[in-house]
Amino acid sequence: MNITSAKYTKDDFNNKNIKATINGEEMFVPIDAEGNRHWEEIQKWVADGNTIDSAD
Amino acid sequence: MSNARKLADKLPADGQLGNRNILINGAHQISQRHGSSSVTVAAGDHYVVDRFKIQDYSDATFSSQQVTDAPEGFRNSSKITVTGTDTSLGTTQYQRFIQPIEGLNVSHLNYGWSFAQTTTLSFHVKSSLTGTFSVFVFNSAANRSFISTYTISAANTWEKKIITISGDQGGTWLKDTGVGMYLGWSLGTGTNFQTSTLNAWDGSFKMAGSNQVNLAGTNGATWQVAGCQLEVGSQASPFEHESFSVTLAKSQRYYAKFYYGSTASNAGYSNSYGSYFPTPVPMRVTPTASVDTTFAQYPGASQITPTINTNGMSADPGWQTYVRPYHVGVNSSTYLEGTLVTDAEF
């Protein structure tokens, strides 16, 4: 899985999703979603030293 | 032969009489991602039809396609064609055709316990190459595996194969929304993952017998599969055809492409509006969402690309999943429509 960007999206009252480009495709990945493979890969991506950008 | 004898021969000896097939989309009918289009397969995972994917971890390239060349009694098969060869697989390289099965759907097999159930896999296969091929089962930790082989005797001819799989009394097998079991077909396996131990459980990760054909060794070689059924018991009963809508709903638990049409109502951050909308069925886990087609807003029919929230509502299996596209500048009472994809694959 090739993650090239990740940014929090702000909805309602808190950050609920991450707008990410994965394998060249824009996706909206839920946060703290156990078993969601994109969320799990983003966690590894962050552990590798990458940063999820803050929401606008 | 008497009618009673014919009936008895077709009845399963074990397990329930209905909903017997543990595999989803065994008839290879549902193809939400690509329809019947041919897709280029390079390194990585690529779904061919719903629930069945090719995993290419070699230097070969393939094309994959749902086709209407199928054995009697079926309409579709999945077809893999070699478009770029790898004649000498590295020790850890492989290509395989696989279905991950959710733990909730195999918990009744009681794997890991002394009363683990025997199952039987039946399928139709056709290849331009003859020789020995392998099927495999392994657990989520990839430390328990079962390998059996089958022989393709005649090139380009549909053949039915039946393989009995003893229940594994050891190891750890997930019985929740994780992968309870991987079941697949080797299309070529490096020596590290080959074994001479067949039809028995092994406490390591293997995928093929030592004489497995390397499909990728021949440019233009094809391999097709249809009518896949995994059922409880040591006997293969006739393929259990189910209605298209039932198979589609089962597949949508993992991946769904569907029309969204709703009037924006919920106010959100910075004057963005949208509305929650249920996915076709509750999904395995809270899904990732993406826009398949650009959205239109009415009145005006102007195009927008919304931001999307997904919400599983609960970690409990079976609870409804919602998706909420929203967009800054959309007013309440604006109608939004487009096609969404929600993905809760393993």
mmCIF file of C-alpha atoms in Angstrom:
data_model
loop_
_atom_site.group_PDB
_atom_site.id
_atom_site.type_symbol
_atom_site.label_atom_id
_atom_site.label_comp_id
_atom_site.label_asym_id
_atom_site.label_seq_id
_atom_site.Cartn_x
_atom_site.Cartn_y
_atom_site.Cartn_z
ATOM 1 C CA MET A 1 0.000 0.000 0.000
ATOM 2 C CA ASN A 2 1.567 3.287 -1.120
ATOM 3 C CA ILE A 3 0.461 6.261 0.994
ATOM 4 C CA THR A 4 1.550 9.606 -0.428
ATOM 5 C CA SER A 5 -0.504 12.057 1.639
ATOM 6 C CA ALA A 6 -2.791 12.153 4.662
ATOM 7 C CA LYS A 7 -4.744 15.011 6.173
ATOM 8 C CA TYR A 8 -7.410 15.174 8.867
ATOM 9 C CA THR A 9 -10.851 16.299 7.781
ATOM 10 C CA LYS A 10 -12.928 18.283 10.205
ATOM 11 C CA ASP A 11 -16.579 17.405 10.460
ATOM 12 C CA ASP A 12 -19.137 18.555 12.997
ATOM 13 C CA PHE A 13 -17.307 18.760 16.291
ATOM 14 C CA ASN A 14 -14.131 16.763 15.922
ATOM 15 C CA ASN A 15 -11.734 15.087 13.522
ATOM 16 C CA LYS A 16 -13.343 11.884 12.341
ATOM 17 C CA ASN A 17 -11.652 10.951 9.107
ATOM 18 C CA ILE A 18 -8.385 11.215 7.244
ATOM 19 C CA LYS A 19 -8.319 12.262 3.612
ATOM 20 C CA ALA A 20 -5.505 10.174 2.193
ATOM 21 C CA THR A 21 -4.018 9.391 -1.175
ATOM 22 C CA ILE A 22 -3.388 5.660 -1.249
ATOM 23 C CA ASN A 23 -2.132 3.888 -4.343
ATOM 24 C CA GLY A 24 -2.886 7.088 -6.240
ATOM 25 C CA GLU A 25 -6.522 7.209 -5.198
ATOM 26 C CA GLU A 26 -8.167 9.707 -2.862
ATOM 27 C CA MET A 27 -9.862 7.982 0.071
ATOM 28 C CA PHE A 28 -11.526 8.953 3.334
ATOM 29 C CA VAL A 29 -10.252 6.716 6.103
ATOM 30 C CA PRO A 30 -12.010 6.475 9.476
ATOM 31 C CA ILE A 31 -9.957 7.111 12.605
ATOM 32 C CA ASP A 32 -9.503 4.448 15.298
ATOM 33 C CA ALA A 33 -11.262 1.922 13.109
ATOM 34 C CA GLU A 34 -9.990 -1.434 14.270
ATOM 35 C CA GLY A 35 -9.753 -3.868 11.380
ATOM 36 C CA ASN A 36 -9.775 -1.172 8.685
ATOM 37 C CA ARG A 37 -6.653 -1.937 6.678
ATOM 38 C CA HIS A 38 -6.172 1.644 5.480
ATOM 39 C CA TRP A 39 -6.254 2.977 9.052
ATOM 40 C CA GLU A 40 -3.796 0.295 10.117
ATOM 41 C CA GLU A 41 -1.448 1.157 7.228
ATOM 42 C CA ILE A 42 -1.639 4.884 8.046
ATOM 43 C CA GLN A 43 -0.575 4.055 11.611
ATOM 44 C CA LYS A 44 2.468 2.208 10.233
ATOM 45 C CA TRP A 45 3.133 5.126 7.857
ATOM 46 C CA VAL A 46 3.146 7.520 10.838
ATOM 47 C CA ALA A 47 5.386 5.147 12.811
ATOM 48 C CA ASP A 48 7.815 5.349 9.899
ATOM 49 C CA GLY A 49 8.164 9.077 10.519
ATOM 50 C CA ASN A 50 5.438 10.541 8.331
ATOM 51 C CA THR A 51 2.899 13.105 9.538
ATOM 52 C CA ILE A 52 -0.835 13.460 9.097
ATOM 53 C CA ASP A 53 -1.499 17.107 8.230
ATOM 54 C CA SER A 54 -3.903 19.071 10.405
ATOM 55 C CA ALA A 55 -7.369 19.915 9.169
ATOM 56 C CA ASP A 56 -7.922 23.334 7.587
ATOM 57 C CA MET B 1 -30.337 -46.463 -10.317
ATOM 58 C CA SER B 2 -33.381 -45.738 -8.190
ATOM 59 C CA ASN B 3 -34.558 -42.185 -7.575
ATOM 60 C CA ALA B 4 -33.936 -42.725 -3.860
ATOM 61 C CA ARG B 5 -30.323 -43.662 -4.592
ATOM 62 C CA LYS B 6 -29.856 -40.594 -6.832
ATOM 63 C CA LEU B 7 -31.278 -38.357 -4.124
ATOM 64 C CA ALA B 8 -29.146 -39.906 -1.409
ATOM 65 C CA ASP B 9 -25.997 -39.442 -3.470
ATOM 66 C CA LYS B 10 -26.645 -35.718 -3.780
ATOM 67 C CA LEU B 11 -27.447 -35.078 -0.121
ATOM 68 C CA PRO B 12 -24.662 -33.802 2.113
ATOM 69 C CA ALA B 13 -23.579 -36.267 4.772
ATOM 70 C CA ASP B 14 -22.663 -33.517 7.279
ATOM 71 C CA GLY B 15 -23.530 -29.922 8.003
ATOM 72 C CA GLN B 16 -26.675 -27.985 7.247
ATOM 73 C CA LEU B 17 -28.789 -28.594 4.153
ATOM 74 C CA GLY B 18 -28.904 -24.947 3.074
ATOM 75 C CA ASN B 19 -26.428 -22.075 2.917
ATOM 76 C CA ARG B 20 -23.688 -24.677 2.735
ATOM 77 C CA ASN B 21 -21.087 -22.796 0.770
ATOM 78 C CA ILE B 22 -18.618 -21.103 3.108
ATOM 79 C CA LEU B 23 -17.051 -19.266 0.164
ATOM 80 C CA ILE B 24 -18.797 -16.102 -1.014
ATOM 81 C CA ASN B 25 -19.380 -15.561 -4.745
ATOM 82 C CA GLY B 26 -18.305 -19.110 -5.559
ATOM 83 C CA ALA B 27 -20.072 -18.799 -8.917
ATOM 84 C CA HIS B 28 -17.878 -15.745 -9.738
ATOM 85 C CA GLN B 29 -21.001 -13.783 -10.707
ATOM 86 C CA ILE B 30 -20.509 -10.583 -8.724
ATOM 87 C CA SER B 31 -17.900 -8.192 -10.098
ATOM 88 C CA GLN B 32 -18.551 -4.749 -8.636
ATOM 89 C CA ARG B 33 -15.078 -3.346 -9.304
ATOM 90 C CA HIS B 34 -14.362 -4.159 -12.935
ATOM 91 C CA GLY B 35 -17.468 -5.765 -14.393
ATOM 92 C CA SER B 36 -16.189 -7.980 -17.198
ATOM 93 C CA SER B 37 -13.291 -5.686 -18.143
ATOM 94 C CA SER B 38 -9.769 -7.051 -18.374
ATOM 95 C CA VAL B 39 -7.494 -5.560 -15.720
ATOM 96 C CA THR B 40 -3.694 -5.348 -15.709
ATOM 97 C CA VAL B 41 -2.147 -7.086 -12.699
ATOM 98 C CA ALA B 42 1.288 -6.023 -11.505
ATOM 99 C CA ALA B 43 2.814 -6.561 -8.076
ATOM 100 C CA GLY B 44 0.277 -6.438 -5.276
ATOM 101 C CA ASP B 45 -3.315 -7.446 -4.577
ATOM 102 C CA HIS B 46 -5.987 -7.188 -7.256
ATOM 103 C CA TYR B 47 -9.583 -8.328 -6.914
ATOM 104 C CA VAL B 48 -10.772 -10.209 -9.989
ATOM 105 C CA VAL B 49 -14.387 -10.671 -8.939
ATOM 106 C CA ASP B 50 -15.822 -9.926 -5.525
ATOM 107 C CA ARG B 51 -14.124 -11.852 -2.688
ATOM 108 C CA PHE B 52 -11.523 -13.487 -4.997
ATOM 109 C CA LYS B 53 -8.221 -11.757 -5.653
ATOM 110 C CA ILE B 54 -4.933 -12.487 -7.326
ATOM 111 C CA GLN B 55 -1.860 -11.642 -5.284
ATOM 112 C CA ASP B 56 1.219 -11.179 -7.434
ATOM 113 C CA TYR B 57 4.461 -11.134 -5.491
ATOM 114 C CA SER B 58 6.765 -12.068 -8.344
ATOM 115 C CA ASP B 59 8.320 -10.344 -11.340
ATOM 116 C CA ALA B 60 5.543 -11.576 -13.612
ATOM 117 C CA THR B 61 2.575 -9.563 -14.839
ATOM 118 C CA PHE B 62 -0.913 -10.823 -15.561
ATOM 119 C CA SER B 63 -4.302 -9.731 -16.737
ATOM 120 C CA SER B 64 -7.411 -10.760 -14.838
ATOM 121 C CA GLN B 65 -10.999 -10.807 -15.986
ATOM 122 C CA GLN B 66 -14.469 -12.111 -15.236
ATOM 123 C CA VAL B 67 -15.419 -14.051 -18.371
ATOM 124 C CA THR B 68 -18.421 -16.006 -19.614
ATOM 125 C CA ASP B 69 -16.386 -19.069 -20.523
ATOM 126 C CA ALA B 70 -17.621 -21.432 -17.815
ATOM 127 C CA PRO B 71 -18.374 -25.124 -17.280
ATOM 128 C CA GLU B 72 -21.875 -26.508 -17.734
ATOM 129 C CA GLY B 73 -24.195 -25.136 -15.080
ATOM 130 C CA PHE B 74 -22.312 -21.861 -14.620
ATOM 131 C CA ARG B 75 -22.277 -18.499 -16.372
ATOM 132 C CA ASN B 76 -18.963 -17.051 -15.237
ATOM 133 C CA SER B 77 -15.405 -17.850 -14.320
ATOM 134 C CA SER B 78 -12.373 -15.848 -13.258
ATOM 135 C CA LYS B 79 -9.545 -15.894 -15.794
ATOM 136 C CA ILE B 80 -5.869 -15.151 -15.215
ATOM 137 C CA THR B 81 -3.549 -14.660 -18.207
ATOM 138 C CA VAL B 82 0.237 -14.308 -18.061
ATOM 139 C CA THR B 83 1.310 -11.117 -19.851
ATOM 140 C CA GLY B 84 4.904 -11.002 -18.634
ATOM 141 C CA THR B 85 6.865 -14.036 -17.504
ATOM 142 C CA ASP B 86 8.890 -14.854 -14.415
ATOM 143 C CA THR B 87 10.485 -18.143 -15.394
ATOM 144 C CA SER B 88 12.547 -18.467 -12.234
ATOM 145 C CA LEU B 89 10.668 -17.498 -9.084
ATOM 146 C CA GLY B 90 12.771 -16.373 -6.139
ATOM 147 C CA THR B 91 12.559 -18.491 -3.008
ATOM 148 C CA THR B 92 9.912 -16.239 -1.427
ATOM 149 C CA GLN B 93 8.102 -15.143 -4.584
ATOM 150 C CA TYR B 94 4.652 -16.369 -5.492
ATOM 151 C CA GLN B 95 1.392 -15.749 -7.284
ATOM 152 C CA ARG B 96 -1.853 -16.979 -5.828
ATOM 153 C CA PHE B 97 -5.622 -16.720 -6.269
ATOM 154 C CA ILE B 98 -7.205 -16.397 -2.864
ATOM 155 C CA GLN B 99 -10.308 -15.712 -0.797
ATOM 156 C CA PRO B 100 -9.908 -14.467 2.792
ATOM 157 C CA ILE B 101 -12.832 -15.793 4.847
ATOM 158 C CA GLU B 102 -14.188 -13.850 7.806
ATOM 159 C CA GLY B 103 -13.799 -15.567 11.183
ATOM 160 C CA LEU B 104 -17.510 -15.193 11.922
ATOM 161 C CA ASN B 105 -18.218 -17.346 8.859
ATOM 162 C CA VAL B 106 -15.929 -20.232 9.834
ATOM 163 C CA SER B 107 -16.344 -20.268 13.610
ATOM 164 C CA HIS B 108 -18.611 -23.316 13.280
ATOM 165 C CA LEU B 109 -15.680 -25.319 11.915
ATOM 166 C CA ASN B 110 -14.191 -25.277 15.426
ATOM 167 C CA TYR B 111 -10.629 -25.050 14.156
ATOM 168 C CA GLY B 112 -8.072 -25.129 16.950
ATOM 169 C CA TRP B 113 -10.124 -27.605 18.957
ATOM 170 C CA SER B 114 -10.234 -31.388 19.092
ATOM 171 C CA PHE B 115 -13.640 -31.420 17.410
ATOM 172 C CA ALA B 116 -12.551 -29.398 14.369
ATOM 173 C CA GLN B 117 -14.722 -30.103 11.338
ATOM 174 C CA THR B 118 -13.639 -31.722 8.096
ATOM 175 C CA THR B 119 -14.522 -29.683 5.008
ATOM 176 C CA THR B 120 -14.556 -30.384 1.293
ATOM 177 C CA LEU B 121 -13.548 -27.990 -1.467
ATOM 178 C CA SER B 122 -14.948 -28.509 -4.954
ATOM 179 C CA PHE B 123 -14.204 -26.355 -8.000
ATOM 180 C CA HIS B 124 -13.928 -26.393 -11.777
ATOM 181 C CA VAL B 125 -10.585 -25.458 -13.310
ATOM 182 C CA LYS B 126 -9.219 -24.963 -16.808
ATOM 183 C CA SER B 127 -5.694 -24.074 -17.870
ATOM 184 C CA SER B 128 -3.580 -23.916 -20.983
ATOM 185 C CA LEU B 129 -0.923 -25.755 -18.961
ATOM 186 C CA THR B 130 -1.188 -29.310 -17.700
ATOM 187 C CA GLY B 131 0.479 -30.706 -14.607
ATOM 188 C CA THR B 132 0.293 -30.481 -10.826
ATOM 189 C CA PHE B 133 -1.203 -27.467 -9.102
ATOM 190 C CA SER B 134 -1.894 -26.803 -5.418
ATOM 191 C CA VAL B 135 -4.606 -25.485 -3.156
ATOM 192 C CA PHE B 136 -3.867 -24.209 0.313
ATOM 193 C CA VAL B 137 -5.505 -23.192 3.578
ATOM 194 C CA PHE B 138 -3.732 -21.141 6.245
ATOM 195 C CA ASN B 139 -4.618 -19.126 9.320
ATOM 196 C CA SER B 140 -4.350 -15.376 9.924
ATOM 197 C CA ALA B 141 -0.993 -15.734 11.665
ATOM 198 C CA ALA B 142 0.320 -17.789 8.716
ATOM 199 C CA ASN B 143 1.720 -20.440 11.038
ATOM 200 C CA ARG B 144 -0.689 -23.266 10.245
ATOM 201 C CA SER B 145 -1.132 -24.497 6.686
ATOM 202 C CA PHE B 146 -2.655 -27.358 4.729
ATOM 203 C CA ILE B 147 -1.575 -28.152 1.175
ATOM 204 C CA SER B 148 -3.210 -30.480 -1.308
ATOM 205 C CA THR B 149 -2.539 -30.908 -4.999
ATOM 206 C CA TYR B 150 -4.686 -31.516 -8.047
ATOM 207 C CA THR B 151 -3.736 -32.483 -11.574
ATOM 208 C CA ILE B 152 -4.843 -30.725 -14.739
ATOM 209 C CA SER B 153 -4.852 -33.571 -17.222
ATOM 210 C CA ALA B 154 -5.945 -31.904 -20.447
ATOM 211 C CA ALA B 155 -5.120 -28.406 -21.625
ATOM 212 C CA ASN B 156 -7.945 -25.902 -22.144
ATOM 213 C CA THR B 157 -10.597 -28.284 -20.806
ATOM 214 C CA TRP B 158 -12.858 -27.756 -17.810
ATOM 215 C CA GLU B 159 -12.194 -30.337 -15.085
ATOM 216 C CA LYS B 160 -13.903 -30.676 -11.709
ATOM 217 C CA LYS B 161 -11.698 -31.199 -8.652
ATOM 218 C CA ILE B 162 -12.662 -32.264 -5.144
ATOM 219 C CA ILE B 163 -10.351 -31.944 -2.147
ATOM 220 C CA THR B 164 -11.123 -32.968 1.432
ATOM 221 C CA ILE B 165 -9.535 -30.869 4.176
ATOM 222 C CA SER B 166 -9.268 -32.334 7.658
ATOM 223 C CA GLY B 167 -10.092 -29.908 10.492
ATOM 224 C CA ASP B 168 -7.058 -28.390 12.191
ATOM 225 C CA GLN B 169 -7.040 -29.267 15.892
ATOM 226 C CA GLY B 170 -4.062 -26.992 16.576
ATOM 227 C CA GLY B 171 -3.102 -23.383 16.109
ATOM 228 C CA THR B 172 -5.062 -20.176 16.600
ATOM 229 C CA TRP B 173 -7.934 -19.456 14.241
ATOM 230 C CA LEU B 174 -9.807 -16.163 14.520
ATOM 231 C CA LYS B 175 -13.543 -16.426 15.024
ATOM 232 C CA ASP B 176 -14.375 -12.702 14.856
ATOM 233 C CA THR B 177 -14.408 -10.086 12.076
ATOM 234 C CA GLY B 178 -10.755 -10.781 11.286
ATOM 235 C CA VAL B 179 -9.590 -13.373 8.767
ATOM 236 C CA GLY B 180 -10.683 -16.756 10.063
ATOM 237 C CA MET B 181 -9.108 -18.647 7.189
ATOM 238 C CA TYR B 182 -7.344 -18.025 3.899
ATOM 239 C CA LEU B 183 -8.227 -20.454 1.126
ATOM 240 C CA GLY B 184 -6.505 -20.265 -2.217
ATOM 241 C CA TRP B 185 -4.933 -21.713 -5.330
ATOM 242 C CA SER B 186 -1.213 -21.456 -6.051
ATOM 243 C CA LEU B 187 -0.253 -20.217 -9.498
ATOM 244 C CA GLY B 188 3.459 -20.520 -8.751
ATOM 245 C CA THR B 189 5.337 -20.626 -5.447
ATOM 246 C CA GLY B 190 9.001 -20.146 -4.498
ATOM 247 C CA THR B 191 10.795 -23.014 -2.795
ATOM 248 C CA ASN B 192 10.564 -21.500 0.710
ATOM 249 C CA PHE B 193 6.812 -21.980 0.641
ATOM 250 C CA GLN B 194 6.768 -25.421 -0.987
ATOM 251 C CA THR B 195 6.348 -28.664 0.920
ATOM 252 C CA SER B 196 6.310 -32.389 0.346
ATOM 253 C CA THR B 197 3.832 -32.800 3.219
ATOM 254 C CA LEU B 198 0.456 -33.029 1.551
ATOM 255 C CA ASN B 199 -3.066 -33.396 2.946
ATOM 256 C CA ALA B 200 -1.905 -32.798 6.506
ATOM 257 C CA TRP B 201 -1.547 -29.765 8.771
ATOM 258 C CA ASP B 202 1.872 -28.174 9.086
ATOM 259 C CA GLY B 203 2.980 -25.753 11.796
ATOM 260 C CA SER B 204 4.523 -23.356 9.290
ATOM 261 C CA PHE B 205 3.536 -21.302 6.273
ATOM 262 C CA LYS B 206 3.352 -23.244 3.007
ATOM 263 C CA MET B 207 1.361 -22.688 -0.170
ATOM 264 C CA ALA B 208 2.212 -25.444 -2.629
ATOM 265 C CA GLY B 209 3.537 -28.902 -3.213
ATOM 266 C CA SER B 210 7.087 -29.230 -4.457
ATOM 267 C CA ASN B 211 5.972 -30.005 -8.010
ATOM 268 C CA GLN B 212 3.668 -27.002 -8.451
ATOM 269 C CA VAL B 213 3.465 -25.632 -11.995
ATOM 270 C CA ASN B 214 4.717 -22.049 -12.367
ATOM 271 C CA LEU B 215 1.985 -20.480 -14.490
ATOM 272 C CA ALA B 216 4.123 -17.348 -14.889
ATOM 273 C CA GLY B 217 6.805 -19.370 -16.656
ATOM 274 C CA THR B 218 4.845 -19.374 -19.915
ATOM 275 C CA ASN B 219 3.847 -16.185 -21.670
ATOM 276 C CA GLY B 220 0.172 -16.220 -22.562
ATOM 277 C CA ALA B 221 -0.626 -19.114 -20.237
ATOM 278 C CA THR B 222 -4.147 -19.042 -18.800
ATOM 279 C CA TRP B 223 -5.783 -20.391 -15.643
ATOM 280 C CA GLN B 224 -9.514 -20.220 -14.970
ATOM 281 C CA VAL B 225 -11.675 -21.255 -12.044
ATOM 282 C CA ALA B 226 -15.429 -21.518 -11.521
ATOM 283 C CA GLY B 227 -18.001 -23.110 -9.248
ATOM 284 C CA CYS B 228 -15.979 -22.923 -6.027
ATOM 285 C CA GLN B 229 -17.615 -24.443 -2.958
ATOM 286 C CA LEU B 230 -16.251 -25.146 0.520
ATOM 287 C CA GLU B 231 -18.626 -27.090 2.735
ATOM 288 C CA VAL B 232 -18.692 -29.033 5.965
ATOM 289 C CA GLY B 233 -18.188 -32.774 5.615
ATOM 290 C CA SER B 234 -16.078 -35.144 3.567
ATOM 291 C CA GLN B 235 -18.393 -35.168 0.560
ATOM 292 C CA ALA B 236 -18.885 -32.578 -2.178
ATOM 293 C CA SER B 237 -22.560 -31.896 -2.737
ATOM 294 C CA PRO B 238 -23.795 -30.238 -5.947
ATOM 295 C CA PHE B 239 -22.936 -26.529 -6.184
ATOM 296 C CA GLU B 240 -25.394 -24.479 -4.208
ATOM 297 C CA HIS B 241 -26.588 -21.762 -6.557
ATOM 298 C CA GLU B 242 -28.069 -18.787 -4.768
ATOM 299 C CA SER B 243 -29.860 -15.748 -6.115
ATOM 300 C CA PHE B 244 -27.745 -12.913 -7.496
ATOM 301 C CA SER B 245 -29.100 -10.508 -4.866
ATOM 302 C CA VAL B 246 -28.087 -12.773 -1.994
ATOM 303 C CA THR B 247 -24.507 -13.107 -3.260
ATOM 304 C CA LEU B 248 -24.348 -9.353 -3.920
ATOM 305 C CA ALA B 249 -25.461 -8.580 -0.372
ATOM 306 C CA LYS B 250 -22.881 -10.984 1.057
ATOM 307 C CA SER B 251 -20.174 -9.324 -1.047
ATOM 308 C CA GLN B 252 -21.252 -5.821 -0.024
ATOM 309 C CA ARG B 253 -20.247 -6.555 3.556
ATOM 310 C CA TYR B 254 -16.654 -6.103 2.300
ATOM 311 C CA TYR B 255 -16.936 -3.767 -0.680
ATOM 312 C CA ALA B 256 -19.886 -1.813 -1.990
ATOM 313 C CA LYS B 257 -20.337 0.524 -4.924
ATOM 314 C CA PHE B 258 -23.712 2.232 -4.708
ATOM 315 C CA TYR B 259 -25.782 5.242 -5.681
ATOM 316 C CA TYR B 260 -26.092 7.968 -3.073
ATOM 317 C CA GLY B 261 -28.976 10.400 -3.316
ATOM 318 C CA SER B 262 -30.088 12.486 -0.380
ATOM 319 C CA THR B 263 -31.112 15.959 0.631
ATOM 320 C CA ALA B 264 -28.444 17.687 2.708
ATOM 321 C CA SER B 265 -29.712 18.317 6.172
ATOM 322 C CA ASN B 266 -27.058 18.023 8.863
ATOM 323 C CA ALA B 267 -25.016 21.174 9.396
ATOM 324 C CA GLY B 268 -21.326 20.529 9.763
ATOM 325 C CA TYR B 269 -18.084 22.383 10.182
ATOM 326 C CA SER B 270 -17.765 25.715 8.455
ATOM 327 C CA ASN B 271 -21.235 25.671 6.931
ATOM 328 C CA SER B 272 -20.798 22.333 5.185
ATOM 329 C CA TYR B 273 -23.910 20.285 4.706
ATOM 330 C CA GLY B 274 -24.560 16.629 4.037
ATOM 331 C CA SER B 275 -26.711 13.796 5.242
ATOM 332 C CA TYR B 276 -26.078 10.340 6.636
ATOM 333 C CA PHE B 277 -26.993 7.494 4.323
ATOM 334 C CA PRO B 278 -26.797 3.763 5.080
ATOM 335 C CA THR B 279 -24.520 1.463 3.115
ATOM 336 C CA PRO B 280 -26.424 -1.361 1.366
ATOM 337 C CA VAL B 281 -25.632 -3.771 4.212
ATOM 338 C CA PRO B 282 -23.775 -3.461 7.533
ATOM 339 C CA MET B 283 -20.076 -3.719 6.744
ATOM 340 C CA ARG B 284 -17.432 -5.885 8.366
ATOM 341 C CA VAL B 285 -15.689 -2.910 9.986
ATOM 342 C CA THR B 286 -16.025 0.852 9.636
ATOM 343 C CA PRO B 287 -15.146 1.269 5.949
ATOM 344 C CA THR B 288 -12.940 3.578 3.952
ATOM 345 C CA ALA B 289 -15.006 5.659 1.532
ATOM 346 C CA SER B 290 -14.244 7.171 -1.831
ATOM 347 C CA VAL B 291 -16.109 8.921 -4.614
ATOM 348 C CA ASP B 292 -16.611 6.745 -7.673
ATOM 349 C CA THR B 293 -18.255 9.419 -9.780
ATOM 350 C CA THR B 294 -18.263 13.161 -9.290
ATOM 351 C CA PHE B 295 -21.259 14.325 -7.303
ATOM 352 C CA ALA B 296 -23.931 16.647 -8.617
ATOM 353 C CA GLN B 297 -25.888 19.078 -6.488
ATOM 354 C CA TYR B 298 -29.402 20.227 -7.284
ATOM 355 C CA PRO B 299 -30.800 22.666 -8.163
ATOM 356 C CA GLY B 300 -28.227 23.677 -10.688
ATOM 357 C CA ALA B 301 -26.612 20.311 -11.418
ATOM 358 C CA SER B 302 -23.181 21.729 -10.613
ATOM 359 C CA GLN B 303 -20.409 19.217 -9.948
ATOM 360 C CA ILE B 304 -18.721 18.871 -6.584
ATOM 361 C CA THR B 305 -16.231 16.495 -4.982
ATOM 362 C CA PRO B 306 -17.451 15.978 -1.450
ATOM 363 C CA THR B 307 -15.592 15.098 1.697
ATOM 364 C CA ILE B 308 -16.908 11.916 3.290
ATOM 365 C CA ASN B 309 -17.376 10.629 6.802
ATOM 366 C CA THR B 310 -17.971 6.978 7.521
ATOM 367 C CA ASN B 311 -19.439 5.743 10.727
ATOM 368 C CA GLY B 312 -19.713 2.172 11.910
ATOM 369 C CA MET B 313 -22.000 3.226 14.777
ATOM 370 C CA SER B 314 -20.740 0.309 16.830
ATOM 371 C CA ALA B 315 -17.945 -2.216 16.931
ATOM 372 C CA ASP B 316 -20.536 -4.946 17.285
ATOM 373 C CA PRO B 317 -20.800 -7.090 14.172
ATOM 374 C CA GLY B 318 -23.918 -6.535 12.170
ATOM 375 C CA TRP B 319 -24.594 -2.917 13.161
ATOM 376 C CA GLN B 320 -25.558 -0.570 10.387
ATOM 377 C CA THR B 321 -22.836 1.448 8.677
ATOM 378 C CA TYR B 322 -23.432 5.018 7.525
ATOM 379 C CA VAL B 323 -21.686 7.299 5.111
ATOM 380 C CA ARG B 324 -21.983 11.077 4.987
ATOM 381 C CA PRO B 325 -20.725 13.075 2.008
ATOM 382 C CA TYR B 326 -20.634 16.821 2.752
ATOM 383 C CA HIS B 327 -19.351 19.925 1.068
ATOM 384 C CA VAL B 328 -18.741 23.517 2.067
ATOM 385 C CA GLY B 329 -21.179 25.799 0.341
ATOM 386 C CA VAL B 330 -23.922 23.207 -0.002
ATOM 387 C CA ASN B 331 -27.065 24.473 1.661
ATOM 388 C CA SER B 332 -29.594 22.535 3.627
ATOM 389 C CA SER B 333 -32.292 21.239 1.290
ATOM 390 C CA THR B 334 -29.743 20.854 -1.542
ATOM 391 C CA TYR B 335 -30.006 17.435 -3.144
ATOM 392 C CA LEU B 336 -26.709 15.570 -3.593
ATOM 393 C CA GLU B 337 -26.238 12.545 -5.789
ATOM 394 C CA GLY B 338 -23.359 10.418 -7.012
ATOM 395 C CA THR B 339 -21.793 7.007 -6.694
ATOM 396 C CA LEU B 340 -19.791 6.033 -3.625
ATOM 397 C CA VAL B 341 -17.465 3.176 -2.820
ATOM 398 C CA THR B 342 -17.123 1.819 0.700
ATOM 399 C CA ASP B 343 -14.332 -0.624 1.391
ATOM 400 C CA ALA B 344 -14.035 -2.891 4.436
ATOM 401 C CA GLU B 345 -11.828 -5.544 2.870
ATOM 402 C CA PHE B 346 -9.240 -7.381 4.909
#
